[in-house]
Tab-separated table of C-alpha atoms in Angstrom:
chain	number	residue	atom	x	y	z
A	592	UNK	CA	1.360	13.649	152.877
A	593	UNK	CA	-1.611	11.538	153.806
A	594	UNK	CA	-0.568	7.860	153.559
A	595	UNK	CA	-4.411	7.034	152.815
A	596	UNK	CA	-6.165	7.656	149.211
A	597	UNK	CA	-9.280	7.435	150.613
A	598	UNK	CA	-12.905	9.274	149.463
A	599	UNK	CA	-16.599	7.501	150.120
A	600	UNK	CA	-17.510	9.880	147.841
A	601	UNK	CA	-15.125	10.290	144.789
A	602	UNK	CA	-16.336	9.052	141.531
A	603	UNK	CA	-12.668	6.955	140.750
A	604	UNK	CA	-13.097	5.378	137.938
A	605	UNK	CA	-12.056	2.054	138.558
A	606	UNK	CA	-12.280	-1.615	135.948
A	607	UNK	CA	-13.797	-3.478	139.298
A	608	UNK	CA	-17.708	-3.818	140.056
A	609	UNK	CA	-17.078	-4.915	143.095
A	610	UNK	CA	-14.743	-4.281	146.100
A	611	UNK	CA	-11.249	-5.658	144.693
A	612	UNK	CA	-8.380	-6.200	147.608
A	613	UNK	CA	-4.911	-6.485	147.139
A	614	UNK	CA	-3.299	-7.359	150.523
A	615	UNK	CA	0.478	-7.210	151.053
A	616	UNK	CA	2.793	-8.120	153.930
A	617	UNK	CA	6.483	-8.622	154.873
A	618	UNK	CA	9.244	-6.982	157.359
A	619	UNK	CA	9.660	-3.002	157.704
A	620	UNK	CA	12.153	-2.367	154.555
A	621	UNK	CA	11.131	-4.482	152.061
A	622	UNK	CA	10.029	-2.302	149.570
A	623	UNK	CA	6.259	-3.222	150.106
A	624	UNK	CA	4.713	0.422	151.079
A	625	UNK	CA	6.174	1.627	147.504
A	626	UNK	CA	5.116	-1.284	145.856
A	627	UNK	CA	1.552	-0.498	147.109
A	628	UNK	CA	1.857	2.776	146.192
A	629	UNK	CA	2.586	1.770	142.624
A	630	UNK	CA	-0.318	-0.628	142.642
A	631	UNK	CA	-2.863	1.703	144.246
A	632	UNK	CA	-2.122	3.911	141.359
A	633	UNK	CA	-1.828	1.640	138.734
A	634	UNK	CA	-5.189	-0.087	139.522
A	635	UNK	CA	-6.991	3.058	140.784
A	636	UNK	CA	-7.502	1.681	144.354
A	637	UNK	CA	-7.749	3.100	147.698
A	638	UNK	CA	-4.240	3.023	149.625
A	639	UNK	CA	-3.656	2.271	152.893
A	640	UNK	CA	-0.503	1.870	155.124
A	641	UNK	CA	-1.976	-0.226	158.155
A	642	UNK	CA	1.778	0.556	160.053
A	643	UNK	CA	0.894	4.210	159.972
A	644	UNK	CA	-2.534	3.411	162.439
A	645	UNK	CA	-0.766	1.856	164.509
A	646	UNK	CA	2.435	4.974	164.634
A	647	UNK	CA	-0.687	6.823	165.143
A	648	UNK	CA	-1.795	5.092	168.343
A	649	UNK	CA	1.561	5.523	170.168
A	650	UNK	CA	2.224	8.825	167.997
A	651	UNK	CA	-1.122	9.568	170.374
A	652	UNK	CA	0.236	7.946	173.966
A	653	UNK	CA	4.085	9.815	172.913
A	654	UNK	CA	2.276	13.369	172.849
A	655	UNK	CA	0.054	13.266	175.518
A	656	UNK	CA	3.366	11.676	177.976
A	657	UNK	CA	1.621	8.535	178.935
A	658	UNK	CA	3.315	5.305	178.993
A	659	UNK	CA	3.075	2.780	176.282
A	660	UNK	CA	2.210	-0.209	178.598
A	661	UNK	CA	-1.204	1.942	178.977
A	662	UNK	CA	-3.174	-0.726	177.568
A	663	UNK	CA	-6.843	1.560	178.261
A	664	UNK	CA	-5.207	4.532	177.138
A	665	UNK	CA	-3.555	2.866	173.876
A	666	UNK	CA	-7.550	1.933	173.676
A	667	UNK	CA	-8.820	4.933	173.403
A	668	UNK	CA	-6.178	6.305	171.027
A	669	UNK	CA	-7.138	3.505	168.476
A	670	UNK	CA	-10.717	4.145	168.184
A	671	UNK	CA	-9.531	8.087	167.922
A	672	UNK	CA	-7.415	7.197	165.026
A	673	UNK	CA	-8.840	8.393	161.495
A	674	UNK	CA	-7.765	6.617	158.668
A	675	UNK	CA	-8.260	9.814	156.333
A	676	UNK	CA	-5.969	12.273	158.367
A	677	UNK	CA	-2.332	9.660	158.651
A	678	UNK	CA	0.234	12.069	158.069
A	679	UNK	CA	2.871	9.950	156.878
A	680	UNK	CA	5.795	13.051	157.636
A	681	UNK	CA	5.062	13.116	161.326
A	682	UNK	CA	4.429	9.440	161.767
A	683	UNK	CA	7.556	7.592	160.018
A	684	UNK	CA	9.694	9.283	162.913
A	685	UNK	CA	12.087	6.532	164.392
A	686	UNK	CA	11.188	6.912	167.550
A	687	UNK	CA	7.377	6.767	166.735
A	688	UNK	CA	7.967	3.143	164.830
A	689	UNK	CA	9.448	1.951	168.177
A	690	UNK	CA	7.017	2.550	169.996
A	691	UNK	CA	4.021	1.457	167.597
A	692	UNK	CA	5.950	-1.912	167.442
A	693	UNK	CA	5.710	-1.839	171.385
A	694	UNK	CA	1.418	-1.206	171.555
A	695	UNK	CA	1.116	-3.397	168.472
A	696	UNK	CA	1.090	-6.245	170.574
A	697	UNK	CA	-1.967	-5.438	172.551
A	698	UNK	CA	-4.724	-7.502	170.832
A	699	UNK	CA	-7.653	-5.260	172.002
A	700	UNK	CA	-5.852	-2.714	170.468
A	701	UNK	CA	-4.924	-4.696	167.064
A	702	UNK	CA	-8.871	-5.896	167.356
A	703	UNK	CA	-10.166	-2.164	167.287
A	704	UNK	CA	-7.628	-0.690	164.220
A	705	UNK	CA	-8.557	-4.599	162.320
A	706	UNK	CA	-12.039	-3.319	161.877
A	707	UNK	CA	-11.200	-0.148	160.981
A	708	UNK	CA	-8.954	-1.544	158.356
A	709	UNK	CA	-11.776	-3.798	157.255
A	710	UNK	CA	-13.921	-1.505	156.800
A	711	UNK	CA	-11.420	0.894	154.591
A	712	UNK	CA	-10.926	-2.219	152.672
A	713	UNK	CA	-14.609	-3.090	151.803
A	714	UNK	CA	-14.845	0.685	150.498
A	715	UNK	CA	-15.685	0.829	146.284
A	716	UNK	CA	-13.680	0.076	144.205
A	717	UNK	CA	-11.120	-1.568	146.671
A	718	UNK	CA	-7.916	-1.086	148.375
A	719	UNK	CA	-4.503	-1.912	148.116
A	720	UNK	CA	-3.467	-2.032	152.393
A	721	UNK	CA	0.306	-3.407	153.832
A	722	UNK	CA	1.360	-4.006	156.374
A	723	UNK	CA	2.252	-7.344	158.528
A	724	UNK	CA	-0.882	-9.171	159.083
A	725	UNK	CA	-3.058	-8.248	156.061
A	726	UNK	CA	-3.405	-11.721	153.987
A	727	UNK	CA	-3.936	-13.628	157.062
A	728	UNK	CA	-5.976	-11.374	159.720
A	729	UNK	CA	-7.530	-7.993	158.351
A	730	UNK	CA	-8.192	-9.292	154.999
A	731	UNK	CA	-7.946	-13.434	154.470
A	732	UNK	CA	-10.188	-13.469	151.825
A	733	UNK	CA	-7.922	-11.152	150.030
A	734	UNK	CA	-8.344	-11.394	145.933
A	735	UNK	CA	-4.579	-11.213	145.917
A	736	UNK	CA	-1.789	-11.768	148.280
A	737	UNK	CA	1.725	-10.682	148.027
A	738	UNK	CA	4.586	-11.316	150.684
A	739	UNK	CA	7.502	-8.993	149.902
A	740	UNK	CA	10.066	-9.432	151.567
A	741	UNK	CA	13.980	-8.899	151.689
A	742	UNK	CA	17.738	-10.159	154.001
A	743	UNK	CA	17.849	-8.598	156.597
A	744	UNK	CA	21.449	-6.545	155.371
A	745	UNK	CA	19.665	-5.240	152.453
A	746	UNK	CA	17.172	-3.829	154.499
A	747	UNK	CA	19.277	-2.044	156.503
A	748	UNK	CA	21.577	-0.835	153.384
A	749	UNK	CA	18.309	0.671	152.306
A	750	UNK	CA	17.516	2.529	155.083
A	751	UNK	CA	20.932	3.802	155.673
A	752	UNK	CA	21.344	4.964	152.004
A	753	UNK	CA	17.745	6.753	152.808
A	754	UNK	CA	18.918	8.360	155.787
A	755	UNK	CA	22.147	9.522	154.385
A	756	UNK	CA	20.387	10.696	151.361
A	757	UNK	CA	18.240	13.072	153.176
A	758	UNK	CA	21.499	14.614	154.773
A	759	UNK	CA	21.473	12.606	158.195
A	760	UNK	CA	24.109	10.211	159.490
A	761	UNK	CA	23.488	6.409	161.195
A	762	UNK	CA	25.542	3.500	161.896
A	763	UNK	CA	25.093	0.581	159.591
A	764	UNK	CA	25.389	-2.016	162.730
A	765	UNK	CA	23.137	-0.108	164.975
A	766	UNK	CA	20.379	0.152	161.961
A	767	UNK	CA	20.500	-3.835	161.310
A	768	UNK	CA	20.523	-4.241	164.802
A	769	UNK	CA	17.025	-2.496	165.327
A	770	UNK	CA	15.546	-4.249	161.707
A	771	UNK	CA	16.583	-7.655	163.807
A	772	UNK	CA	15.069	-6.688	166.378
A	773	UNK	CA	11.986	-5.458	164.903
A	774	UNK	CA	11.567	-8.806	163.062
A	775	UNK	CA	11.466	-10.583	166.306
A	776	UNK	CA	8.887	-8.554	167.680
A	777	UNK	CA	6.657	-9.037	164.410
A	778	UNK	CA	7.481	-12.485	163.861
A	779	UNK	CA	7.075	-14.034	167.656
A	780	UNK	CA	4.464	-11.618	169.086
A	781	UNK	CA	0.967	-14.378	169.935
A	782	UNK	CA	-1.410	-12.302	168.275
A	783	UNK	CA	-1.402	-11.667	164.264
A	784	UNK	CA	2.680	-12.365	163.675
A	785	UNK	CA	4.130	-11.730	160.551
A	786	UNK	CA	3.637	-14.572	158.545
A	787	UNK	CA	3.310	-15.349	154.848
A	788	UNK	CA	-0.409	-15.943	153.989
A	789	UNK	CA	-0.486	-20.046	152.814
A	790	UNK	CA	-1.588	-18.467	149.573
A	791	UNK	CA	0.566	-15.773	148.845
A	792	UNK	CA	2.869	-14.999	146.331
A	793	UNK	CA	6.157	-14.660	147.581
A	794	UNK	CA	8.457	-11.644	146.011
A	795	UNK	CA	11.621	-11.562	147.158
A	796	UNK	CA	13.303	-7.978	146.669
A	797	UNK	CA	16.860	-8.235	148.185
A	798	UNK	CA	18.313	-8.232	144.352
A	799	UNK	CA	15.317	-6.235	142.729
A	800	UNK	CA	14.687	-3.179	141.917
A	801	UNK	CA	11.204	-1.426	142.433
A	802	UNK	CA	10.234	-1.699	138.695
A	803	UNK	CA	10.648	-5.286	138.351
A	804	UNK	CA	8.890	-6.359	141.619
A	805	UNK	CA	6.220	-3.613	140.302
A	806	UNK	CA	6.261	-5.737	137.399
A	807	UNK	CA	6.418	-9.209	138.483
A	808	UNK	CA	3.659	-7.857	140.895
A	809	UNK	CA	1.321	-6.642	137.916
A	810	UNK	CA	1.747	-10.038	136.345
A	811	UNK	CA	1.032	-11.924	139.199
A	812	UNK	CA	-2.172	-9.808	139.475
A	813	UNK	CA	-2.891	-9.491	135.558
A	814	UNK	CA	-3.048	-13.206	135.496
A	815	UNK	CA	-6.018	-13.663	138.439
A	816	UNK	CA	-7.995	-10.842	136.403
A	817	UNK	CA	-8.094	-12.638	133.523
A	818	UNK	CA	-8.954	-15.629	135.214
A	819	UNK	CA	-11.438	-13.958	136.727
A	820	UNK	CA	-12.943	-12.490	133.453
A	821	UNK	CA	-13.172	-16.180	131.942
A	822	UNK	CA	-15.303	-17.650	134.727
């Protein structure tokens, strides 16, 4: 399953004249890549999982045995990366989001997928892209911003009740544990942290189901169409 709906040449009928941009952030669990996904469809607009390019540069490092403190090499691997060809099945391993979180830091690295994220972004009739640093790097002129996020325990609940539901086994502790973790890395790295945008809208999921922050989403965005149309 390519994580990217994504075709220069497709004749998607879409309500927007120009590029329209929906940019949405917040912490690994939240619920935002299926709220995107919802969106994207919704709205007919290019989807893109920004996470997944960066899975894809240590995905890259991880097969070919090279360290991930191989800044040149995690270099290279970026500007290889093609945003049409994500294949979300072999890049959501667990050990593959560790070590994305681990090159993620590398701001030549985070410069080169930016501009290819940019660029996906700019492409008729728009995009809907998450990810951690969308609102306020890649895309701060965003026409809407969303920051969904979620406690930390519900997160983990989540992904425990996802792993178990696919047959597997994990420890509730351990699985909070790495989400902590994870936050601290997103949240305190120099370069792009996670942050909410000044101007976002701020959904908070921990007691909401996927239809109503689909909903509250739509009306958030309804609202600045219509706006829009007036002026």
């Amino acid at each position: 399953m390519r994580v990217s709906s994504f075709d220069p040449d497709s004749s998607k009928s879409s309500r927007f004249e120009l590029p329209f941009t929906i940019a949405i952030d917040g912490p690994a669990g939240a619920g935002k890549g299926t709220l995107a996904r919802r969106l994207a469809d919704h709205y007919r607009l290019n989807l893109l999982d920004t996470g997944l390019t960066y899975r894809a540069v240590a995905h890259a490092l991880i097969r070919h045995a090279l360290p991930l403190d191989n800044v040149s090499a995690a270099e290279t691997a970026a500007r290889q990366v093609n945003l049409a060809k994500l294949d979300r099945a072999v890049l959501s391993a667990h050990a593959v989001g560790e070590a994305a979180s681990k090159v993620a830091v590398y701001p030549t690295v985070r410069r080169i997928l930016v501009e290819k994220q940019r660029d996906f972004a700019k492409t008729p009739p728009g995009a809907v892209l998450d990810g951690r640093d969308i609102g306020t790097v890649v895309c701060p002129d965003a026409d809407i911003k969303l920051y969904v996020t979620a406690s930390a325990q519900v997160r983990a609940q989540r992904r425990l009740a996802e792993i178990e539901s696919i047959g597997g086994t994990a420890n509730f502790a351990e699985i909070l544990a790495d989400i902590m973790r994870r936050d601290e890395r997103d949240m305190g790295r120099a370069d792009s942290p996670l942050k909410p945008a000044a101007d976002a809208h701020l959904l908070d999921t921990s007691e909401m189901a996927i239809e109503a922050a689909f909903l509250a989403a739509k009306a958030i965005i309804d609202d600045a169409l219509a706006k829009r149309d007036k002026a």
